[in-house]
PDB file of C-alpha atoms in Angstrom:
ATOM      1  CA  SER A  22      -3.998   4.717 -18.136  1.00 91.00           C
ATOM      2  CA  TYR A  23      -4.359   1.192 -16.895  1.00 96.00           C
ATOM      3  CA  VAL A  24      -6.787   0.748 -13.984  1.00 97.00           C
ATOM      4  CA  LEU A  25      -6.953  -2.013 -11.353  1.00 98.00           C
ATOM      5  CA  THR A  26     -10.191  -2.356  -9.431  1.00 98.00           C
ATOM      6  CA  GLN A  27     -10.549  -4.159  -6.081  1.00 98.00           C
ATOM      7  CA  PRO A  28     -13.535  -4.544  -3.765  1.00 98.00           C
ATOM      8  CA  PRO A  29     -13.236  -2.090  -0.868  1.00 98.00           C
ATOM      9  CA  SER A  30     -13.773  -4.708   1.787  1.00 98.00           C
ATOM     10  CA  VAL A  31     -13.929  -8.451   2.416  1.00 98.00           C
ATOM     11  CA  SER A  32     -15.115 -10.029   5.654  1.00 97.00           C
ATOM     12  CA  VAL A  33     -14.229 -13.591   6.634  1.00 97.00           C
ATOM     13  CA  ALA A  34     -14.547 -15.776   9.715  1.00 97.00           C
ATOM     14  CA  PRO A  35     -11.429 -17.337  11.236  1.00 97.00           C
ATOM     15  CA  GLY A  36     -10.560 -20.630   9.560  1.00 97.00           C
ATOM     16  CA  GLN A  37     -12.447 -19.779   6.404  1.00 98.00           C
ATOM     17  CA  THR A  38     -11.176 -18.699   3.001  1.00 98.00           C
ATOM     18  CA  ALA A  39     -10.845 -15.085   1.824  1.00 98.00           C
ATOM     19  CA  ARG A  40     -10.753 -14.269  -1.866  1.00 98.00           C
ATOM     20  CA  ILE A  41      -9.676 -10.795  -3.018  1.00 98.00           C
ATOM     21  CA  THR A  42     -10.170  -9.908  -6.658  1.00 98.00           C
ATOM     22  CA  CYS A  43      -8.259  -7.464  -8.801  1.00 98.00           C
ATOM     23  CA  GLY A  44      -9.886  -6.522 -12.075  1.00 98.00           C
ATOM     24  CA  GLY A  45      -8.143  -5.048 -15.074  1.00 98.00           C
ATOM     25  CA  ASN A  46      -8.403  -5.117 -18.874  1.00 97.00           C
ATOM     26  CA  ASN A  47      -6.819  -8.391 -20.013  1.00 97.00           C
ATOM     27  CA  ILE A  48      -4.907  -8.598 -16.724  1.00 97.00           C
ATOM     28  CA  GLY A  49      -4.203 -12.234 -17.496  1.00 97.00           C
ATOM     29  CA  SER A  50      -1.525 -11.042 -19.944  1.00 96.00           C
ATOM     30  CA  LYS A  51       0.321  -9.269 -17.144  1.00 96.00           C
ATOM     31  CA  SER A  52       2.179 -10.480 -14.041  1.00 97.00           C
ATOM     32  CA  VAL A  53       0.307  -9.529 -10.873  1.00 98.00           C
ATOM     33  CA  HIS A  54       1.831  -8.961  -7.474  1.00 98.00           C
ATOM     34  CA  TRP A  55       0.143  -8.597  -4.083  1.00 98.00           C
ATOM     35  CA  TYR A  56       1.036  -6.629  -0.964  1.00 98.00           C
ATOM     36  CA  GLN A  57      -0.266  -6.807   2.618  1.00 98.00           C
ATOM     37  CA  GLN A  58      -0.278  -3.648   4.679  1.00 98.00           C
ATOM     38  CA  LYS A  59      -1.139  -3.588   8.367  1.00 98.00           C
ATOM     39  CA  PRO A  60      -2.041  -0.300  10.117  1.00 96.00           C
ATOM     40  CA  GLY A  61       0.952   1.971  10.627  1.00 96.00           C
ATOM     41  CA  GLN A  62       3.300  -0.381   8.769  1.00 97.00           C
ATOM     42  CA  ALA A  63       4.947  -0.514   5.366  1.00 98.00           C
ATOM     43  CA  PRO A  64       3.553  -2.866   2.715  1.00 98.00           C
ATOM     44  CA  VAL A  65       4.915  -6.419   2.563  1.00 98.00           C
ATOM     45  CA  LEU A  66       5.056  -8.487  -0.588  1.00 98.00           C
ATOM     46  CA  VAL A  67       2.968 -11.694  -0.175  1.00 98.00           C
ATOM     47  CA  VAL A  68       2.613 -12.970  -3.755  1.00 98.00           C
ATOM     48  CA  TYR A  69       4.599 -12.153  -6.896  1.00 98.00           C
ATOM     49  CA  ASP A  70       4.321 -13.181 -10.556  1.00 97.00           C
ATOM     50  CA  ASP A  71       0.661 -14.173 -10.117  1.00 98.00           C
ATOM     51  CA  SER A  72       1.185 -17.105  -7.755  1.00 98.00           C
ATOM     52  CA  ASP A  73       4.675 -17.281  -6.259  1.00 98.00           C
ATOM     53  CA  ARG A  74       5.372 -16.621  -2.590  1.00 98.00           C
ATOM     54  CA  PRO A  75       8.407 -14.918  -1.131  1.00 97.00           C
ATOM     55  CA  SER A  76      10.303 -16.799   1.519  1.00 96.00           C
ATOM     56  CA  GLY A  77       8.604 -16.478   4.901  1.00 96.00           C
ATOM     57  CA  ILE A  78       5.107 -16.056   3.499  1.00 98.00           C
ATOM     58  CA  PRO A  79       2.758 -18.896   4.638  1.00 97.00           C
ATOM     59  CA  GLU A  80       1.437 -21.309   2.062  1.00 97.00           C
ATOM     60  CA  ARG A  81      -2.029 -20.150   3.074  1.00 98.00           C
ATOM     61  CA  PHE A  82      -1.489 -17.237   0.663  1.00 98.00           C
ATOM     62  CA  SER A  83      -1.954 -18.107  -3.001  1.00 98.00           C
ATOM     63  CA  GLY A  84      -2.725 -16.322  -6.225  1.00 98.00           C
ATOM     64  CA  SER A  85      -4.175 -16.874  -9.665  1.00 98.00           C
ATOM     65  CA  ASN A  86      -4.632 -14.732 -12.776  1.00 98.00           C
ATOM     66  CA  SER A  87      -6.700 -15.257 -15.898  1.00 98.00           C
ATOM     67  CA  GLY A  88      -8.781 -13.219 -18.287  1.00 97.00           C
ATOM     68  CA  ASN A  89      -9.766  -9.899 -16.679  1.00 98.00           C
ATOM     69  CA  THR A  90      -9.372 -10.936 -13.031  1.00 98.00           C
ATOM     70  CA  ALA A  91      -6.519 -11.810 -10.715  1.00 98.00           C
ATOM     71  CA  THR A  92      -7.301 -13.327  -7.314  1.00 98.00           C
ATOM     72  CA  LEU A  93      -5.450 -13.493  -3.995  1.00 98.00           C
ATOM     73  CA  THR A  94      -6.707 -16.364  -1.830  1.00 98.00           C
ATOM     74  CA  ILE A  95      -6.048 -16.584   1.868  1.00 98.00           C
ATOM     75  CA  SER A  96      -6.881 -20.022   3.244  1.00 98.00           C
ATOM     76  CA  ARG A  97      -7.503 -20.844   6.877  1.00 98.00           C
ATOM     77  CA  VAL A  98      -7.714 -17.144   7.758  1.00 98.00           C
ATOM     78  CA  GLU A  99      -6.211 -16.028  11.046  1.00 97.00           C
ATOM     79  CA  ALA A 100      -6.748 -12.880  13.060  1.00 97.00           C
ATOM     80  CA  GLY A 101      -3.240 -11.711  12.042  1.00 97.00           C
ATOM     81  CA  ASP A 102      -4.307 -11.656   8.390  1.00 98.00           C
ATOM     82  CA  GLU A 103      -6.468  -8.604   9.006  1.00 98.00           C
ATOM     83  CA  ALA A 104      -4.926  -5.890   6.827  1.00 98.00           C
ATOM     84  CA  ASP A 105      -5.248  -3.938   3.593  1.00 98.00           C
ATOM     85  CA  TYR A 106      -4.259  -5.842   0.453  1.00 98.00           C
ATOM     86  CA  TYR A 107      -3.124  -4.242  -2.826  1.00 98.00           C
ATOM     87  CA  CYS A 108      -2.569  -5.750  -6.251  1.00 98.00           C
ATOM     88  CA  GLN A 109       0.068  -4.264  -8.575  1.00 98.00           C
ATOM     89  CA  VAL A 110       1.199  -4.598 -12.158  1.00 98.00           C
ATOM     90  CA  TRP A 111       3.760  -2.985 -14.457  1.00 96.00           C
ATOM     91  CA  ASP A 112       2.022  -1.256 -17.344  1.00 94.00           C
ATOM     92  CA  SER A 113       4.459  -1.534 -20.232  1.00 91.00           C
ATOM     93  CA  SER A 114       2.372   0.757 -22.482  1.00 92.00           C
ATOM     94  CA  SER A 115       2.986   3.674 -20.156  1.00 92.00           C
ATOM     95  CA  ASP A 116       6.075   2.536 -18.273  1.00 92.00           C
ATOM     96  CA  HIS A 117       4.211   2.997 -15.025  1.00 95.00           C
ATOM     97  CA  TYR A 118       3.664   0.876 -11.956  1.00 97.00           C
ATOM     98  CA  VAL A 119      -0.057   0.567 -11.216  1.00 98.00           C
ATOM     99  CA  PHE A 120      -1.600  -0.299  -7.822  1.00 98.00           C
ATOM    100  CA  GLY A 121      -5.110  -1.530  -7.261  1.00 98.00           C
ATOM    101  CA  THR A 122      -7.546   0.422  -5.171  1.00 98.00           C
ATOM    102  CA  GLY A 123      -6.963  -1.750  -2.126  1.00 98.00           C
ATOM    103  CA  THR A 124      -9.158  -4.193  -0.127  1.00 98.00           C
ATOM    104  CA  LYS A 125      -9.582  -4.145   3.642  1.00 98.00           C
ATOM    105  CA  VAL A 126      -9.795  -7.708   4.965  1.00 98.00           C
ATOM    106  CA  THR A 127     -11.715  -7.958   8.251  1.00 98.00           C
ATOM    107  CA  VAL A 128     -11.574 -11.148  10.296  1.00 97.00           C
ATOM    108  CA  LEU A 129     -14.902 -11.540  12.102  1.00 95.00           C
TER     109      LEU A 129
ATOM    110  CA  GLU B  15      19.514  -7.929   5.781  1.00 96.00           C
ATOM    111  CA  VAL B  16      18.070  -5.352   3.420  1.00 97.00           C
ATOM    112  CA  GLN B  17      17.393  -2.029   5.131  1.00 98.00           C
ATOM    113  CA  LEU B  18      15.899   1.110   3.685  1.00 98.00           C
ATOM    114  CA  LEU B  19      15.772   4.230   5.846  1.00 98.00           C
ATOM    115  CA  GLU B  20      13.974   7.295   4.581  1.00 98.00           C
ATOM    116  CA  SER B  21      14.536  10.836   5.863  1.00 98.00           C
ATOM    117  CA  GLY B  22      13.765  14.432   4.914  1.00 98.00           C
ATOM    118  CA  GLY B  23      10.052  14.598   5.462  1.00 97.00           C
ATOM    119  CA  GLY B  24       8.343  17.419   7.252  1.00 97.00           C
ATOM    120  CA  LEU B  25       5.977  20.364   6.953  1.00 98.00           C
ATOM    121  CA  VAL B  26       6.288  22.587   3.891  1.00 98.00           C
ATOM    122  CA  GLN B  27       4.157  25.390   2.497  1.00 98.00           C
ATOM    123  CA  PRO B  28       2.352  25.071  -0.831  1.00 98.00           C
ATOM    124  CA  GLY B  29       4.742  25.924  -3.635  1.00 98.00           C
ATOM    125  CA  GLY B  30       7.759  24.956  -1.540  1.00 98.00           C
ATOM    126  CA  SER B  31      10.413  22.296  -1.993  1.00 98.00           C
ATOM    127  CA  LEU B  32      11.686  19.315  -0.100  1.00 98.00           C
ATOM    128  CA  ARG B  33      14.293  16.617  -0.729  1.00 98.00           C
ATOM    129  CA  LEU B  34      13.786  13.092   0.539  1.00 98.00           C
ATOM    130  CA  SER B  35      16.619  10.636   1.021  1.00 98.00           C
ATOM    131  CA  CYS B  36      16.659   6.831   1.373  1.00 98.00           C
ATOM    132  CA  ALA B  37      19.761   5.190   2.760  1.00 98.00           C
ATOM    133  CA  ALA B  38      20.088   1.580   1.626  1.00 98.00           C
ATOM    134  CA  SER B  39      22.115  -1.297   3.038  1.00 98.00           C
ATOM    135  CA  GLY B  40      22.282  -5.096   2.910  1.00 98.00           C
ATOM    136  CA  PHE B  41      22.451  -5.437  -0.898  1.00 97.00           C
ATOM    137  CA  THR B  42      24.488  -4.230  -3.890  1.00 97.00           C
ATOM    138  CA  PHE B  43      22.674  -0.948  -4.363  1.00 97.00           C
ATOM    139  CA  SER B  44      23.862  -0.158  -7.879  1.00 96.00           C
ATOM    140  CA  SER B  45      22.540  -3.478  -9.203  1.00 95.00           C
ATOM    141  CA  TYR B  46      18.890  -2.717  -8.505  1.00 96.00           C
ATOM    142  CA  ALA B  47      16.290  -0.215  -9.634  1.00 96.00           C
ATOM    143  CA  MET B  48      14.679   1.789  -6.868  1.00 97.00           C
ATOM    144  CA  SER B  49      11.388   3.558  -6.508  1.00 98.00           C
ATOM    145  CA  TRP B  50       9.234   5.925  -4.432  1.00 98.00           C
ATOM    146  CA  VAL B  51       5.667   5.098  -3.540  1.00 98.00           C
ATOM    147  CA  ARG B  52       3.402   7.350  -1.509  1.00 98.00           C
ATOM    148  CA  GLN B  53       0.222   7.001   0.514  1.00 98.00           C
ATOM    149  CA  ALA B  54      -2.032   9.927   1.373  1.00 98.00           C
ATOM    150  CA  PRO B  55      -3.676   9.796   4.771  1.00 97.00           C
ATOM    151  CA  GLY B  56      -6.389   7.122   4.766  1.00 97.00           C
ATOM    152  CA  LYS B  57      -5.836   6.384   1.094  1.00 98.00           C
ATOM    153  CA  GLY B  58      -4.282   3.696  -1.043  1.00 98.00           C
ATOM    154  CA  LEU B  59      -0.807   3.252  -2.461  1.00 98.00           C
ATOM    155  CA  GLU B  60       0.311   5.494  -5.342  1.00 98.00           C
ATOM    156  CA  TRP B  61       3.509   4.920  -7.329  1.00 98.00           C
ATOM    157  CA  VAL B  62       5.527   8.125  -7.698  1.00 98.00           C
ATOM    158  CA  SER B  63       8.808   7.491  -9.495  1.00 98.00           C
ATOM    159  CA  ALA B  64      11.470   4.878 -10.303  1.00 97.00           C
ATOM    160  CA  ILE B  65      15.092   4.881 -11.434  1.00 96.00           C
ATOM    161  CA  SER B  66      17.378   2.219 -12.940  1.00 95.00           C
ATOM    162  CA  GLY B  67      20.485   0.944 -11.161  1.00 95.00           C
ATOM    163  CA  SER B  68      22.818   3.210 -13.112  1.00 94.00           C
ATOM    164  CA  GLY B  69      20.506   6.147 -12.839  1.00 94.00           C
ATOM    165  CA  GLY B  70      20.299   6.359 -16.629  1.00 94.00           C
ATOM    166  CA  SER B  71      16.555   5.634 -16.853  1.00 94.00           C
ATOM    167  CA  THR B  72      13.864   7.380 -14.838  1.00 96.00           C
ATOM    168  CA  TYR B  73      10.123   7.061 -14.730  1.00 96.00           C
ATOM    169  CA  TYR B  74       7.430   9.318 -13.231  1.00 97.00           C
ATOM    170  CA  ALA B  75       3.747   9.240 -12.461  1.00 97.00           C
ATOM    171  CA  ASP B  76       1.783  11.811 -14.424  1.00 97.00           C
ATOM    172  CA  SER B  77       0.782  13.516 -11.171  1.00 97.00           C
ATOM    173  CA  VAL B  78       4.393  14.483 -10.358  1.00 98.00           C
ATOM    174  CA  LYS B  79       6.113  14.685 -13.750  1.00 98.00           C
ATOM    175  CA  GLY B  80       7.864  18.035 -14.182  1.00 97.00           C
ATOM    176  CA  ARG B  81       7.764  18.742 -10.453  1.00 98.00           C
ATOM    177  CA  PHE B  82       9.681  15.840  -8.879  1.00 98.00           C
ATOM    178  CA  THR B  83      13.093  14.509  -9.743  1.00 98.00           C
ATOM    179  CA  ILE B  84      14.422  11.126  -8.741  1.00 98.00           C
ATOM    180  CA  SER B  85      18.143  10.495  -8.495  1.00 98.00           C
ATOM    181  CA  ARG B  86      20.647   8.219  -6.814  1.00 98.00           C
ATOM    182  CA  ASP B  87      24.244   8.280  -5.609  1.00 98.00           C
ATOM    183  CA  ASN B  88      25.594   4.746  -5.878  1.00 97.00           C
ATOM    184  CA  SER B  89      28.790   5.710  -4.062  1.00 98.00           C
ATOM    185  CA  LYS B  90      26.685   6.601  -1.030  1.00 98.00           C
ATOM    186  CA  ASN B  91      24.014   3.906  -1.457  1.00 98.00           C
ATOM    187  CA  THR B  92      21.392   6.588  -1.329  1.00 98.00           C
ATOM    188  CA  LEU B  93      18.192   7.343  -3.280  1.00 98.00           C
ATOM    189  CA  TYR B  94      16.767  10.804  -3.488  1.00 98.00           C
ATOM    190  CA  LEU B  95      13.491  12.508  -4.419  1.00 98.00           C
ATOM    191  CA  GLN B  96      13.591  16.241  -5.048  1.00 98.00           C
ATOM    192  CA  MET B  97      10.082  17.626  -4.767  1.00 98.00           C
ATOM    193  CA  ASN B  98       9.342  21.109  -6.070  1.00 98.00           C
ATOM    194  CA  SER B  99       6.138  23.145  -6.487  1.00 98.00           C
ATOM    195  CA  LEU B 100       4.497  21.095  -3.752  1.00 98.00           C
ATOM    196  CA  ARG B 101       0.733  20.980  -3.496  1.00 98.00           C
ATOM    197  CA  ALA B 102      -1.649  20.029  -0.716  1.00 98.00           C
ATOM    198  CA  GLU B 103      -2.422  16.805  -2.588  1.00 98.00           C
ATOM    199  CA  ASP B 104       1.228  15.767  -2.270  1.00 98.00           C
ATOM    200  CA  THR B 105       0.686  15.264   1.451  1.00 98.00           C
ATOM    201  CA  ALA B 106       1.475  11.627   2.135  1.00 98.00           C
ATOM    202  CA  VAL B 107       3.786   9.104   3.631  1.00 98.00           C
ATOM    203  CA  TYR B 108       6.563   8.534   1.139  1.00 98.00           C
ATOM    204  CA  TYR B 109       8.041   5.045   0.992  1.00 98.00           C
ATOM    205  CA  CYS B 110      11.379   4.053  -0.586  1.00 98.00           C
ATOM    206  CA  ALA B 111      11.110   0.627  -2.236  1.00 98.00           C
ATOM    207  CA  LYS B 112      13.679  -1.711  -3.725  1.00 98.00           C
ATOM    208  CA  VAL B 113      12.756  -3.120  -7.118  1.00 96.00           C
ATOM    209  CA  VAL B 114      13.277  -6.855  -7.512  1.00 93.00           C
ATOM    210  CA  THR B 115      15.710  -6.422 -10.469  1.00 87.00           C
ATOM    211  CA  ASP B 116      17.339  -3.685 -12.505  1.00 85.00           C
ATOM    212  CA  TYR B 117      15.643  -2.582 -15.700  1.00 87.00           C
ATOM    213  CA  GLY B 118      16.553  -4.158 -19.014  1.00 81.00           C
ATOM    214  CA  ASP B 119      15.731  -3.013 -22.540  1.00 76.00           C
ATOM    215  CA  TYR B 120      12.135  -4.089 -22.057  1.00 80.00           C
ATOM    216  CA  ILE B 121      10.284  -4.423 -18.757  1.00 83.00           C
ATOM    217  CA  HIS B 122       7.530  -7.041 -18.841  1.00 80.00           C
ATOM    218  CA  SER B 123       7.058  -7.347 -15.081  1.00 85.00           C
ATOM    219  CA  SER B 124       8.389  -5.545 -12.058  1.00 91.00           C
ATOM    220  CA  TYR B 125       7.583  -5.281  -8.355  1.00 97.00           C
ATOM    221  CA  PHE B 126       8.931  -4.178  -4.990  1.00 98.00           C
ATOM    222  CA  ASP B 127      10.503  -6.779  -2.699  1.00 97.00           C
ATOM    223  CA  TYR B 128      11.557  -4.493   0.181  1.00 98.00           C
ATOM    224  CA  TRP B 129      10.121  -1.252   1.569  1.00 98.00           C
ATOM    225  CA  GLY B 130      11.267   1.345   4.011  1.00 98.00           C
ATOM    226  CA  GLN B 131       9.111   2.527   6.916  1.00 97.00           C
ATOM    227  CA  GLY B 132       8.256   5.795   5.218  1.00 98.00           C
ATOM    228  CA  THR B 133       8.625   9.497   5.896  1.00 98.00           C
ATOM    229  CA  LEU B 134       5.673  11.882   6.210  1.00 98.00           C
ATOM    230  CA  VAL B 135       5.460  14.947   3.979  1.00 98.00           C
ATOM    231  CA  THR B 136       2.784  17.540   4.917  1.00 98.00           C
ATOM    232  CA  VAL B 137       2.069  20.378   2.506  1.00 98.00           C
ATOM    233  CA  SER B 138       0.087  23.052   4.316  1.00 97.00           C
ATOM    234  CA  SER B 139       0.129  26.759   5.071  1.00 96.00           C
TER     235      SER B 139
END
């Protein structure tokens, strides 16, 4: 089965840039989507199709995808960005949705 | 405004059954695939099952295949998850999620654009 690997945690100071990676075999050939989940809340879509943003998501959130790594970048990090972030793909070989292991972003 | 409201969670003994429901509003329910995603306490997200807009195509994670059944009633705008032979490892918050489109003959990409608030299922004796 297809596996997506994320770093367990990322720490960043306010105003700096956070980069969250999502590793998978030839993930660049797939479309990657990212979700933000704050404690006690449901996930929220923040980036879809590698780099597009839903309406209402700040431009500070951006994404890229190439080779074996997809990346979610949060620019000018704010305290309110502290959350868990998950990448996700559709694995057409198994007809399964696959989530990454999740990354906790801590704002120092 | 899209709204998804799950219900039916609770405490059940190992080997027991439970049926979850998800009442949808704010969109044309039958035109979209729907899915269930769960999250065990302190753990990450795990996809459980999905169903096409017509209900004609269903998909299951290996961990629940043969035990869980997804279905929908488009006349009632409601999604269901029938869970049988429950195990302790099925303990989780179960989220209902709207898929961004319906499923075609081939799915290259798919994701969830709206989520419910979740319902807790606890499997314990």
